[in-house]
mmCIF file of C-alpha atoms in Angstrom:
data_model
loop_
_atom_site.group_PDB
_atom_site.id
_atom_site.type_symbol
_atom_site.label_atom_id
_atom_site.label_comp_id
_atom_site.label_asym_id
_atom_site.label_seq_id
_atom_site.Cartn_x
_atom_site.Cartn_y
_atom_site.Cartn_z
ATOM 1 C CA UNK K 1 0.000 0.000 0.000
ATOM 2 C CA UNK K 2 1.315 3.437 -0.940
ATOM 3 C CA UNK K 3 0.809 5.773 2.023
ATOM 4 C CA UNK K 4 1.294 8.831 -0.178
ATOM 5 C CA UNK K 5 -1.327 7.635 -2.653
ATOM 6 C CA UNK K 6 -3.752 6.906 0.180
ATOM 7 C CA UNK K 7 -3.265 10.396 1.607
ATOM 8 C CA UNK K 8 -3.755 11.952 -1.822
ATOM 9 C CA UNK K 9 -6.981 9.992 -2.386
ATOM 10 C CA UNK K 10 -8.325 10.838 1.083
ATOM 11 C CA UNK K 11 -7.605 14.541 0.689
ATOM 12 C CA UNK K 12 -9.197 14.616 -2.759
ATOM 13 C CA UNK K 13 -12.233 12.739 -1.435
ATOM 14 C CA UNK K 14 -12.611 15.240 1.413
ATOM 15 C CA UNK K 15 -12.460 18.174 -0.989
ATOM 16 C CA UNK K 16 -15.055 16.569 -3.248
ATOM 17 C CA UNK K 17 -17.307 15.955 -0.251
ATOM 18 C CA UNK K 18 -17.135 19.548 0.980
ATOM 19 C CA UNK K 19 -17.689 20.789 -2.567
ATOM 20 C CA UNK K 20 -20.900 18.756 -2.675
ATOM 21 C CA UNK K 21 -19.598 16.382 -5.338
ATOM 22 C CA UNK K 22 -20.685 13.244 -3.516
ATOM 23 C CA UNK K 23 -20.383 10.830 -6.422
ATOM 24 C CA UNK K 24 -16.762 11.807 -6.945
ATOM 25 C CA UNK K 25 -16.094 11.591 -3.207
ATOM 26 C CA UNK K 26 -17.659 8.126 -3.151
ATOM 27 C CA UNK K 27 -15.441 6.950 -5.993
ATOM 28 C CA UNK K 28 -12.297 8.292 -4.341
ATOM 29 C CA UNK K 29 -13.089 6.858 -0.898
ATOM 30 C CA UNK K 30 -13.826 3.487 -2.458
ATOM 31 C CA UNK K 31 -10.408 3.556 -4.115
ATOM 32 C CA UNK K 32 -8.835 4.514 -0.780
ATOM 33 C CA UNK K 33 -10.577 1.637 0.994
ATOM 34 C CA UNK K 34 -9.279 -0.777 -1.619
ATOM 35 C CA UNK K 35 -5.780 0.389 -0.711
ATOM 36 C CA UNK K 36 -6.390 0.176 3.054
ATOM 37 C CA UNK K 37 -9.384 -2.078 3.872
ATOM 38 C CA UNK K 38 -8.657 -1.979 7.624
ATOM 39 C CA UNK K 39 -8.932 1.805 7.929
ATOM 40 C CA UNK K 40 -11.971 2.472 10.125
ATOM 41 C CA UNK K 41 -11.910 6.213 9.401
ATOM 42 C CA UNK K 42 -12.286 5.630 5.672
ATOM 43 C CA UNK K 43 -15.354 3.456 6.225
ATOM 44 C CA UNK K 44 -16.803 6.056 8.585
ATOM 45 C CA UNK K 45 -16.276 8.814 6.018
ATOM 46 C CA UNK K 46 -17.711 6.774 3.167
ATOM 47 C CA UNK K 47 -20.736 6.032 5.361
ATOM 48 C CA UNK K 48 -21.356 9.794 5.526
ATOM 49 C CA UNK K 49 -21.196 10.031 1.736
ATOM 50 C CA UNK K 50 -23.612 7.143 1.255
ATOM 51 C CA UNK K 51 -25.944 8.939 3.666
ATOM 52 C CA UNK K 52 -25.853 12.135 1.591
ATOM 53 C CA UNK K 53 -26.681 10.058 -1.478
ATOM 54 C CA UNK K 54 -29.539 8.405 0.459
ATOM 55 C CA UNK K 55 -27.954 4.963 0.105
ATOM 56 C CA UNK K 56 -28.959 4.096 3.650
ATOM 57 C CA UNK K 57 -28.187 0.370 3.510
ATOM 58 C CA UNK K 58 -24.656 1.023 2.260
ATOM 59 C CA UNK K 59 -24.242 3.805 4.818
ATOM 60 C CA UNK K 60 -25.257 1.460 7.620
ATOM 61 C CA UNK K 61 -22.984 -1.319 6.370
ATOM 62 C CA UNK K 62 -19.978 1.020 6.301
ATOM 63 C CA UNK K 63 -20.772 2.340 9.777
ATOM 64 C CA UNK K 64 -20.934 -1.212 11.108
ATOM 65 C CA UNK K 65 -17.637 -2.046 9.418
ATOM 66 C CA UNK K 66 -16.032 1.027 10.949
ATOM 67 C CA UNK K 67 -17.201 -0.110 14.397
ATOM 68 C CA UNK K 68 -16.022 -3.669 13.746
ATOM 69 C CA UNK K 69 -12.558 -2.332 12.929
ATOM 70 C CA UNK K 70 -12.477 -0.033 15.970
ATOM 71 C CA UNK K 71 -15.175 -0.387 18.629
ATOM 72 C CA UNK K 72 -13.835 2.733 20.408
ATOM 73 C CA UNK K 73 -14.393 5.002 17.392
ATOM 74 C CA UNK K 74 -17.246 7.287 18.439
ATOM 75 C CA UNK K 75 -17.862 8.532 14.916
ATOM 76 C CA UNK K 76 -18.665 4.986 13.778
ATOM 77 C CA UNK K 77 -21.640 4.832 16.158
ATOM 78 C CA UNK K 78 -22.635 8.341 15.125
ATOM 79 C CA UNK K 79 -22.691 7.286 11.457
ATOM 80 C CA UNK K 80 -24.689 4.213 12.407
ATOM 81 C CA UNK K 81 -27.247 6.420 14.127
ATOM 82 C CA UNK K 82 -27.524 8.653 11.067
ATOM 83 C CA UNK K 83 -28.035 5.667 8.757
ATOM 84 C CA UNK K 84 -30.707 4.193 11.031
ATOM 85 C CA UNK K 85 -32.528 7.535 11.002
ATOM 86 C CA UNK K 86 -32.496 7.289 7.214
ATOM 87 C CA UNK K 87 -34.415 4.034 7.551
ATOM 88 C CA UNK K 88 -36.811 5.629 10.036
ATOM 89 C CA UNK K 89 -35.500 3.392 12.841
ATOM 90 C CA UNK K 90 -35.262 6.187 15.360
ATOM 91 C CA UNK K 91 -35.314 4.085 18.532
ATOM 92 C CA UNK K 92 -32.340 2.079 17.258
ATOM 93 C CA UNK K 93 -30.638 5.301 16.193
ATOM 94 C CA UNK K 94 -30.989 6.675 19.716
ATOM 95 C CA UNK K 95 -29.073 3.714 21.106
ATOM 96 C CA UNK K 96 -26.315 4.183 18.509
ATOM 97 C CA UNK K 97 -25.994 7.879 19.351
ATOM 98 C CA UNK K 98 -25.864 7.014 23.046
ATOM 99 C CA UNK K 99 -23.092 4.504 22.334
ATOM 100 C CA UNK K 100 -21.200 7.338 20.667
ATOM 101 C CA UNK K 101 -21.752 9.549 23.716
ATOM 102 C CA UNK K 102 -20.197 6.964 26.027
ATOM 103 C CA UNK K 103 -16.948 7.427 24.095
ATOM 104 C CA UNK K 104 -17.038 11.154 23.287
ATOM 105 C CA UNK K 105 -19.483 13.715 24.615
ATOM 106 C CA UNK K 106 -19.906 15.829 21.485
ATOM 107 C CA UNK K 107 -22.490 18.564 20.866
ATOM 108 C CA UNK K 108 -22.973 17.212 17.329
ATOM 109 C CA UNK K 109 -24.018 13.853 18.772
ATOM 110 C CA UNK K 110 -26.312 15.421 21.363
ATOM 111 C CA UNK K 111 -28.021 17.458 18.647
ATOM 112 C CA UNK K 112 -28.508 14.368 16.465
ATOM 113 C CA UNK K 113 -29.860 12.522 19.486
ATOM 114 C CA UNK K 114 -32.299 15.329 20.213
ATOM 115 C CA UNK K 115 -33.520 15.339 16.616
ATOM 116 C CA UNK K 116 -34.122 11.577 16.619
ATOM 117 C CA UNK K 117 -36.085 11.808 19.864
ATOM 118 C CA UNK K 118 -38.756 13.888 18.144
ATOM 119 C CA UNK K 119 -39.609 10.850 16.013
ATOM 120 C CA UNK K 120 -39.046 8.110 18.594
ATOM 121 C CA UNK K 121 -41.418 6.106 20.772
ATOM 122 C CA UNK K 122 -40.784 8.556 23.623
ATOM 123 C CA UNK K 123 -41.253 11.730 21.591
ATOM 124 C CA UNK K 124 -44.084 12.881 23.855
ATOM 125 C CA UNK K 125 -42.051 12.321 27.013
ATOM 126 C CA UNK K 126 -38.520 13.557 26.574
ATOM 127 C CA UNK K 127 -37.804 15.884 23.669
ATOM 128 C CA UNK K 128 -38.484 19.174 25.457
ATOM 129 C CA UNK K 129 -36.486 18.116 28.488
ATOM 130 C CA UNK K 130 -33.541 16.966 26.405
ATOM 131 C CA UNK K 131 -33.703 20.217 24.457
ATOM 132 C CA UNK K 132 -33.249 22.070 27.740
ATOM 133 C CA UNK K 133 -30.294 19.871 28.602
ATOM 134 C CA UNK K 134 -28.728 20.378 25.189
ATOM 135 C CA UNK K 135 -29.048 24.163 25.434
ATOM 136 C CA UNK K 136 -27.433 24.273 28.864
ATOM 137 C CA UNK K 137 -23.663 24.578 29.012
ATOM 138 C CA UNK K 138 -23.504 23.299 32.572
ATOM 139 C CA UNK K 139 -21.133 20.308 32.667
ATOM 140 C CA UNK K 140 -23.430 18.297 34.900
ATOM 141 C CA UNK K 141 -26.367 18.708 32.541
ATOM 142 C CA UNK K 142 -24.272 17.587 29.583
ATOM 143 C CA UNK K 143 -23.087 14.531 31.497
ATOM 144 C CA UNK K 144 -23.423 11.503 29.207
ATOM 145 C CA UNK K 145 -24.414 9.211 32.064
ATOM 146 C CA UNK K 146 -27.266 11.524 33.004
ATOM 147 C CA UNK K 147 -28.540 11.859 29.430
ATOM 148 C CA UNK K 148 -28.400 8.142 28.628
ATOM 149 C CA UNK K 149 -29.909 6.987 31.911
ATOM 150 C CA UNK K 150 -32.678 9.574 31.662
ATOM 151 C CA UNK K 151 -33.626 8.328 28.198
ATOM 152 C CA UNK K 152 -33.541 4.747 29.456
ATOM 153 C CA UNK K 153 -35.927 5.599 32.278
ATOM 154 C CA UNK K 154 -38.317 7.241 29.830
ATOM 155 C CA UNK K 155 -38.408 4.057 27.745
ATOM 156 C CA UNK K 156 -39.165 2.176 30.949
ATOM 157 C CA UNK K 157 -42.044 4.545 31.717
ATOM 158 C CA UNK K 158 -43.821 3.543 28.482
ATOM 159 C CA UNK K 159 -43.123 -0.167 28.910
ATOM 160 C CA UNK K 160 -40.387 -0.512 26.275
ATOM 161 C CA UNK K 161 -38.343 -2.824 28.458
ATOM 162 C CA UNK K 162 -35.748 -3.993 25.944
ATOM 163 C CA UNK K 163 -34.747 -0.446 24.994
ATOM 164 C CA UNK K 164 -34.804 0.631 28.643
ATOM 165 C CA UNK K 165 -32.473 -2.154 29.751
ATOM 166 C CA UNK K 166 -30.087 -1.567 26.842
ATOM 167 C CA UNK K 167 -29.727 2.114 27.671
ATOM 168 C CA UNK K 168 -29.632 1.778 31.453
ATOM 169 C CA UNK K 169 -26.980 -0.923 31.213
ATOM 170 C CA UNK K 170 -25.029 1.223 28.766
ATOM 171 C CA UNK K 171 -25.022 4.032 31.329
ATOM 172 C CA UNK K 172 -24.025 1.755 34.204
ATOM 173 C CA UNK K 173 -21.118 0.346 32.187
ATOM 174 C CA UNK K 174 -19.623 3.815 31.728
ATOM 175 C CA UNK K 175 -16.659 4.959 33.799
ATOM 176 C CA UNK K 176 -18.797 7.962 34.776
ATOM 177 C CA UNK K 177 -21.092 5.595 36.674
ATOM 178 C CA UNK K 178 -18.354 5.308 39.303
ATOM 179 C CA UNK K 179 -18.196 9.043 39.977
ATOM 180 C CA UNK K 180 -21.816 10.226 39.749
ATOM 181 C CA UNK K 181 -23.746 10.926 42.916
ATOM 182 C CA UNK K 182 -24.930 7.867 44.816
ATOM 183 C CA UNK K 183 -28.520 9.120 44.633
ATOM 184 C CA UNK K 184 -28.373 9.281 40.834
ATOM 185 C CA UNK K 185 -26.790 5.846 40.559
ATOM 186 C CA UNK K 186 -29.400 4.468 42.959
ATOM 187 C CA UNK K 187 -32.146 5.829 40.712
ATOM 188 C CA UNK K 188 -30.662 4.099 37.660
ATOM 189 C CA UNK K 189 -30.217 0.808 39.514
ATOM 190 C CA UNK K 190 -33.816 1.027 40.687
ATOM 191 C CA UNK K 191 -34.978 1.554 37.112
ATOM 192 C CA UNK K 192 -33.059 -1.392 35.673
ATOM 193 C CA UNK K 193 -34.124 -3.731 38.483
ATOM 194 C CA UNK K 194 -37.735 -2.698 37.810
ATOM 195 C CA UNK K 195 -37.305 -3.374 34.085
ATOM 196 C CA UNK K 196 -35.912 -6.843 34.718
ATOM 197 C CA UNK K 197 -38.697 -7.554 37.208
ATOM 198 C CA UNK K 198 -41.300 -6.647 34.593
ATOM 199 C CA UNK K 199 -39.540 -9.038 32.216
ATOM 200 C CA UNK K 200 -39.748 -11.686 34.962
ATOM 201 C CA UNK K 201 -35.987 -12.028 34.836
ATOM 202 C CA UNK K 202 -35.729 -12.489 38.579
ATOM 203 C CA UNK K 203 -32.037 -13.387 38.660
ATOM 204 C CA UNK K 204 -31.072 -10.045 37.137
ATOM 205 C CA UNK K 205 -33.617 -8.256 39.323
ATOM 206 C CA UNK K 206 -31.964 -9.655 42.443
ATOM 207 C CA UNK K 207 -28.517 -8.706 41.149
ATOM 208 C CA UNK K 208 -29.436 -5.044 40.799
ATOM 209 C CA UNK K 209 -31.454 -4.945 44.011
ATOM 210 C CA UNK K 210 -28.333 -6.125 45.823
ATOM 211 C CA UNK K 211 -26.421 -3.231 44.247
ATOM 212 C CA UNK K 212 -29.152 -0.857 45.403
ATOM 213 C CA UNK K 213 -28.866 -2.292 48.887
ATOM 214 C CA UNK K 214 -25.138 -1.571 49.048
ATOM 215 C CA UNK K 215 -25.687 2.055 48.055
ATOM 216 C CA UNK K 216 -28.492 2.587 50.589
ATOM 217 C CA UNK K 217 -26.097 1.271 53.239
ATOM 218 C CA UNK K 218 -23.533 3.872 52.178
ATOM 219 C CA UNK K 219 -26.217 6.554 52.319
ATOM 220 C CA UNK K 220 -27.488 5.312 55.672
ATOM 221 C CA UNK K 221 -31.079 5.122 54.412
ATOM 222 C CA UNK K 222 -32.573 2.533 56.744
ATOM 223 C CA UNK K 223 -36.139 2.637 55.428
ATOM 224 C CA UNK K 224 -34.971 2.023 51.875
ATOM 225 C CA UNK K 225 -32.813 -0.843 53.089
ATOM 226 C CA UNK K 226 -35.812 -2.491 54.718
ATOM 227 C CA UNK K 227 -37.885 -2.008 51.561
ATOM 228 C CA UNK K 228 -35.163 -3.539 49.391
ATOM 229 C CA UNK K 229 -34.775 -6.472 51.770
ATOM 230 C CA UNK K 230 -38.525 -7.113 51.457
ATOM 231 C CA UNK K 231 -38.298 -6.963 47.668
ATOM 232 C CA UNK K 232 -35.353 -9.353 47.550
ATOM 233 C CA UNK K 233 -37.084 -11.845 49.853
ATOM 234 C CA UNK K 234 -40.221 -11.789 47.720
ATOM 235 C CA UNK K 235 -38.347 -12.135 44.422
ATOM 236 C CA UNK K 236 -35.977 -14.851 45.631
ATOM 237 C CA UNK K 237 -39.043 -16.873 46.592
ATOM 238 C CA UNK K 238 -40.505 -16.287 43.132
ATOM 239 C CA UNK K 239 -37.189 -17.537 41.753
ATOM 240 C CA UNK K 240 -37.291 -20.667 43.972
ATOM 241 C CA UNK K 241 -34.233 -19.586 45.952
ATOM 242 C CA UNK K 242 -35.558 -20.401 49.402
ATOM 243 C CA UNK K 243 -32.218 -20.447 51.211
ATOM 244 C CA UNK K 244 -31.284 -17.041 49.817
ATOM 245 C CA UNK K 245 -34.720 -15.710 50.789
ATOM 246 C CA UNK K 246 -34.255 -16.931 54.369
ATOM 247 C CA UNK K 247 -30.802 -15.347 54.496
ATOM 248 C CA UNK K 248 -32.120 -11.950 53.419
ATOM 249 C CA UNK K 249 -35.143 -12.226 55.701
ATOM 250 C CA UNK K 250 -32.766 -12.801 58.605
ATOM 251 C CA UNK K 251 -30.790 -9.698 57.640
ATOM 252 C CA UNK K 252 -34.009 -7.704 57.368
ATOM 253 C CA UNK K 253 -35.102 -8.780 60.843
ATOM 254 C CA UNK K 254 -31.674 -7.928 62.270
ATOM 255 C CA UNK K 255 -31.875 -4.458 60.741
ATOM 256 C CA UNK K 256 -35.396 -3.970 62.107
ATOM 257 C CA UNK K 257 -34.149 -4.852 65.596
ATOM 258 C CA UNK K 258 -31.252 -2.415 65.219
ATOM 259 C CA UNK K 259 -33.610 0.352 64.151
ATOM 260 C CA UNK K 260 -35.941 -0.370 67.049
ATOM 261 C CA UNK K 261 -33.072 -0.268 69.553
ATOM 262 C CA UNK K 262 -31.906 3.017 68.075
ATOM 263 C CA UNK K 263 -35.308 4.658 68.560
ATOM 264 C CA UNK K 264 -35.670 3.206 72.058
ATOM 265 C CA UNK K 265 -32.389 4.863 73.027
ATOM 266 C CA UNK K 266 -33.645 8.166 71.636
ATOM 267 C CA UNK K 267 -36.738 7.904 73.807
#
């Protein structure tokens, strides 16, 4: 492969693209890809050209190939979201844009996400709120974890469990999940445990309830701890885990005794 020739082709393709000569840009990028078929940036750029030409299938295929070559390339997910919007698959596009946000928090991605929300299943629930977030320059309000988890909870509110779980899990897998406030993380864990419960996936429900329990212990919220213990006992019984249910019931009773002793001392 000639590096100089590849650079020349890429530069010429970029100029053609910005000049609006998309057919020429497509031809040049295709030649460049033939020279370097493992270059994820080339596939990402050609995906954008296919999109302008309304070749949505080809645009999506190139975006997927870009991601396959480099799963940490945010622009690949962004291109995937754009291509899915071309197909009218706005709920899927939202997830792709959110995947991009987990890698790079870019205004361009947030704007594309906002636009897709107006045509999504949650268009009547979230668009105005996300518009407010997008127009605010406050770092907290542009926090990717907050945006993604908020969208996930809105999907949960309309009973779209698969989309809710995908997005909530995406948020929880982010590094930012380890530094957000405990109250915010608790809210997200509560949402995903609720989604799994509605799916009757009791094993996953218990897993996230246990995470909630650990956070309520850190926050010292005794009432919430008792409520979570009750939920775990009930769900472990539904899941035929009698021994685990007894174990958590014992812990719940011990906590109740501790709370009672605490209030007796106060009196």
